[in-house]
Tab-separated table of C-alpha atoms in Angstrom:
chain	number	residue	atom	x	y	z
A	55	MET	CA	-5.165	-6.087	-16.352
A	56	VAL	CA	-4.339	-9.850	-16.582
A	57	THR	CA	-2.952	-9.749	-19.945
A	58	ARG	CA	-3.816	-12.135	-22.957
A	59	ASN	CA	-1.290	-14.810	-22.330
A	60	GLY	CA	-0.823	-14.054	-18.915
A	61	LYS	CA	2.296	-12.249	-18.532
A	62	PHE	CA	2.374	-8.730	-16.447
A	63	THR	CA	2.807	-5.266	-18.371
A	64	ARG	CA	6.213	-3.225	-17.410
A	65	LYS	CA	4.025	-1.017	-15.723
A	66	GLU	CA	1.929	-4.012	-13.399
A	67	ILE	CA	5.460	-5.536	-12.889
A	68	ALA	CA	6.726	-1.749	-11.493
A	69	TYR	CA	3.116	-1.866	-8.912
A	70	LEU	CA	3.849	-5.185	-7.915
A	71	ARG	CA	7.043	-5.329	-6.922
A	72	SER	CA	6.325	-1.930	-4.775
A	73	LEU	CA	3.667	-3.672	-2.428
A	74	PRO	CA	5.348	-5.628	0.702
A	75	ALA	CA	3.038	-8.769	-0.413
A	76	VAL	CA	5.249	-9.806	-3.587
A	77	ALA	CA	8.742	-10.544	-2.673
A	78	SER	CA	8.964	-10.998	-6.763
A	79	VAL	CA	7.803	-11.189	-9.972
A	80	VAL	CA	8.891	-11.959	-13.259
A	81	ASP	CA	6.805	-11.459	-16.883
A	82	GLU	CA	3.879	-14.667	-15.592
A	83	ARG	CA	4.614	-14.739	-12.258
A	84	ILE	CA	4.703	-13.822	-8.207
A	85	THR	CA	6.349	-14.806	-5.692
A	86	TYR	CA	4.874	-13.558	-2.408
A	87	SER	CA	6.732	-12.581	1.063
A	88	GLU	CA	5.885	-15.430	4.173
A	89	THR	CA	5.040	-12.689	5.577
A	90	PHE	CA	1.934	-11.777	3.274
A	91	LYS	CA	1.219	-15.618	3.094
A	92	TYR	CA	1.090	-16.160	7.181
A	93	HIS	CA	-1.398	-12.839	7.475
A	94	CYS	CA	-3.412	-14.464	4.627
A	95	MET	CA	-3.860	-17.913	6.512
A	96	GLU	CA	-4.665	-16.271	9.052
A	97	ARG	CA	-7.787	-14.535	8.241
A	98	TYR	CA	-8.303	-17.020	5.561
A	99	ALA	CA	-8.716	-19.396	8.733
A	100	HIS	CA	-10.401	-16.428	10.383
A	101	GLY	CA	-13.846	-17.005	7.803
A	102	GLU	CA	-12.433	-13.710	5.108
A	103	SER	CA	-12.639	-14.468	1.360
A	104	PRO	CA	-9.421	-14.764	-0.162
A	105	VAL	CA	-10.447	-12.062	-2.858
A	106	GLN	CA	-10.543	-9.433	-0.380
A	107	ILE	CA	-8.033	-10.131	1.956
A	108	PHE	CA	-5.461	-10.308	-1.817
A	109	ARG	CA	-7.131	-7.135	-2.950
A	110	ASP	CA	-6.799	-5.830	1.273
A	111	SER	CA	-3.025	-6.138	0.423
A	112	GLY	CA	-2.697	-4.292	-3.432
A	113	LEU	CA	-3.349	-7.303	-5.205
A	114	ASP	CA	-6.879	-6.657	-6.803
A	115	SER	CA	-8.533	-10.003	-8.733
A	116	SER	CA	-8.663	-7.971	-11.791
A	117	LEU	CA	-4.864	-7.391	-11.638
A	118	ILE	CA	-3.427	-10.975	-11.206
A	119	GLY	CA	-6.885	-13.185	-11.570
A	120	TYR	CA	-9.456	-15.351	-9.931
A	121	LYS	CA	-7.998	-18.154	-10.202
A	122	ARG	CA	-4.025	-16.801	-9.322
A	123	ILE	CA	-5.551	-16.873	-6.102
A	124	GLU	CA	-7.119	-19.767	-6.182
A	125	ARG	CA	-4.502	-21.237	-6.297
A	126	CYS	CA	-2.243	-19.917	-3.974
A	127	ILE	CA	-5.086	-20.475	-0.984
A	128	ALA	CA	-5.152	-24.164	-2.805
A	129	ARG	CA	-0.935	-24.310	-2.603
A	130	TRP	CA	-1.030	-22.488	1.043
A	131	ARG	CA	-3.789	-24.526	2.884
A	132	ARG	CA	-1.091	-27.123	2.830
A	133	THR	CA	2.531	-25.875	2.943
A	134	VAL	CA	1.266	-22.691	5.424
A	135	LEU	CA	-1.686	-23.324	7.545
A	136	PRO	CA	-0.384	-25.706	9.495
A	137	LYS	CA	2.565	-23.171	10.817
A	138	VAL	CA	-0.283	-20.913	11.797
A	139	GLU	CA	-0.105	-19.990	15.405
A	140	GLY	CA	-4.110	-20.656	17.962
A	141	VAL	CA	-5.640	-21.905	14.746
A	142	ASP	CA	-6.624	-26.059	14.139
A	143	ALA	CA	-5.738	-25.779	10.368
A	144	SER	CA	-8.978	-29.254	10.457
A	145	GLN	CA	-11.195	-27.245	11.027
A	146	VAL	CA	-11.018	-25.068	7.876
A	147	LYS	CA	-12.903	-25.745	4.756
A	148	GLY	CA	-10.986	-27.372	2.291
A	149	HIS	CA	-7.594	-27.938	4.648
A	150	LYS	CA	-6.711	-31.747	4.276
A	151	PRO	CA	-5.378	-33.211	7.513
A	152	GLY	CA	-1.889	-35.553	7.510
A	153	ARG	CA	0.419	-32.567	6.134
A	154	ARG	CA	3.401	-31.758	8.020
A	155	PRO	CA	2.431	-29.774	11.462
A	156	GLY	CA	5.314	-26.767	11.321
A	157	SER	CA	7.323	-25.157	14.004
A	158	THR	CA	7.140	-21.088	13.146
A	159	ASN	CA	4.392	-19.302	13.161
A	160	LEU	CA	3.933	-16.017	11.916
A	161	ARG	CA	3.012	-14.490	15.796
A	162	ASN	CA	6.451	-16.151	16.818
A	163	ARG	CA	7.977	-13.901	14.560
A	164	ASN	CA	6.399	-10.187	14.811
A	165	PRO	CA	3.239	-10.014	17.555
A	166	ASN	CA	1.388	-7.460	15.492
A	167	ASP	CA	1.775	-8.839	11.881
A	168	SER	CA	-1.559	-7.496	10.418
A	169	ALA	CA	-0.753	-4.295	12.159
A	170	ALA	CA	2.775	-4.465	10.446
A	171	LEU	CA	1.403	-5.617	7.323
A	172	ARG	CA	-0.902	-2.869	7.088
A	173	GLU	CA	1.632	-0.583	7.543
A	174	MET	CA	4.140	-1.690	5.085
A	175	LEU	CA	1.232	-1.729	2.638
A	176	LEU	CA	1.440	2.127	3.527
A	177	SER	CA	4.434	3.058	3.281
A	178	ALA	CA	4.399	0.933	0.307
A	179	GLN	CA	1.930	3.066	-1.357
A	180	LEU	CA	3.378	6.773	-0.096
A	181	GLN	CA	6.414	6.050	-1.287
A	182	ARG	CA	4.690	4.859	-4.376
A	183	LEU	CA	2.768	7.855	-4.496
A	184	ASP	CA	6.002	10.567	-3.918
A	185	ARG	CA	7.377	8.700	-6.638
A	186	LEU	CA	4.540	9.343	-9.340
A	187	GLU	CA	4.569	13.258	-7.657
A	188	ARG	CA	8.259	13.387	-8.081
A	189	GLU	CA	7.367	12.496	-11.864
A	190	ILE	CA	4.403	14.834	-12.386
A	191	LYS	CA	6.504	17.464	-11.595
A	192	ASP	CA	9.231	17.145	-13.293
A	193	LEU	CA	7.369	16.581	-16.125
A	194	ARG	CA	5.675	20.147	-15.440
A	195	GLU	CA	9.080	21.261	-16.062
A	196	GLN	CA	9.885	19.691	-18.877
A	197	MET	CA	6.990	20.678	-20.399
A	198	GLN	CA	7.088	24.027	-19.499
A	199	GLU	CA	10.804	23.647	-20.700
A	200	GLU	CA	9.894	22.910	-23.472
A	201	LEU	CA	6.999	25.160	-24.235
A	202	ARG	CA	9.376	28.375	-23.397
A	203	GLN	CA	11.956	26.818	-25.860
A	204	ALA	CA	9.034	26.100	-28.821
A	205	HIS	CA	7.677	30.147	-28.050
A	206	ASP	CA	11.319	31.480	-27.688
A	207	ASP	CA	11.999	29.330	-31.265
A	208	ALA	CA	8.461	31.413	-33.147
A	209	LYS	CA	9.542	34.207	-31.983
A	210	ALA	CA	13.179	34.270	-33.515
A	211	GLU	CA	11.375	33.254	-36.479
A	212	LEU	CA	8.661	36.221	-36.396
A	213	ALA	CA	11.528	38.318	-36.285
A	214	ALA	CA	13.729	36.641	-39.270
A	215	ALA	CA	10.685	36.452	-41.476
A	216	GLU	CA	10.029	40.614	-40.347
A	217	ALA	CA	13.457	41.230	-41.578
A	218	ALA	CA	13.613	39.661	-44.470
A	219	LYS	CA	9.970	41.608	-45.783
A	220	SER	CA	11.720	44.470	-44.626
A	221	ALA	CA	14.953	44.160	-46.374
A	222	ALA	CA	12.691	42.794	-49.507
A	223	GLY	CA	10.541	45.659	-49.452
A	224	ARG	CA	13.347	48.313	-49.656
A	225	GLY	CA	15.284	46.600	-52.249
């Protein structure tokens, strides 16, 4: 959830850092990867919802907020959209003509960008799942060890109490 002052929790930051769409994140600022920006603008140019595009990349609006998504789209329409190959930026809703055209584009860098982004996202999610499963296993082992230790301590205390009772009964 987006916190009151716009800052992310440590867990949210860790999650965001695990996403291929995120280049970096600090308390209240996310920097997105160039690949994600191009991928996002390509899908946006074809009529997809910005919220859905972000959600598909693990960036749900409940985490980052609608306003952040709106601002990114507005900024990238000016800076990234003119560089996306195969898209007539002037035909995209909200595009401001006269912005600088770019010589580089996503397709020249990676012809299978959509698949690559999905694969990177899936890979990051699988790595996170593996880390969480290992953490659960470690915590279970730690809990079992603590239970064993508590059981042994209780047995020792019971034996000591019985020995003291026995000694008191003899004396």
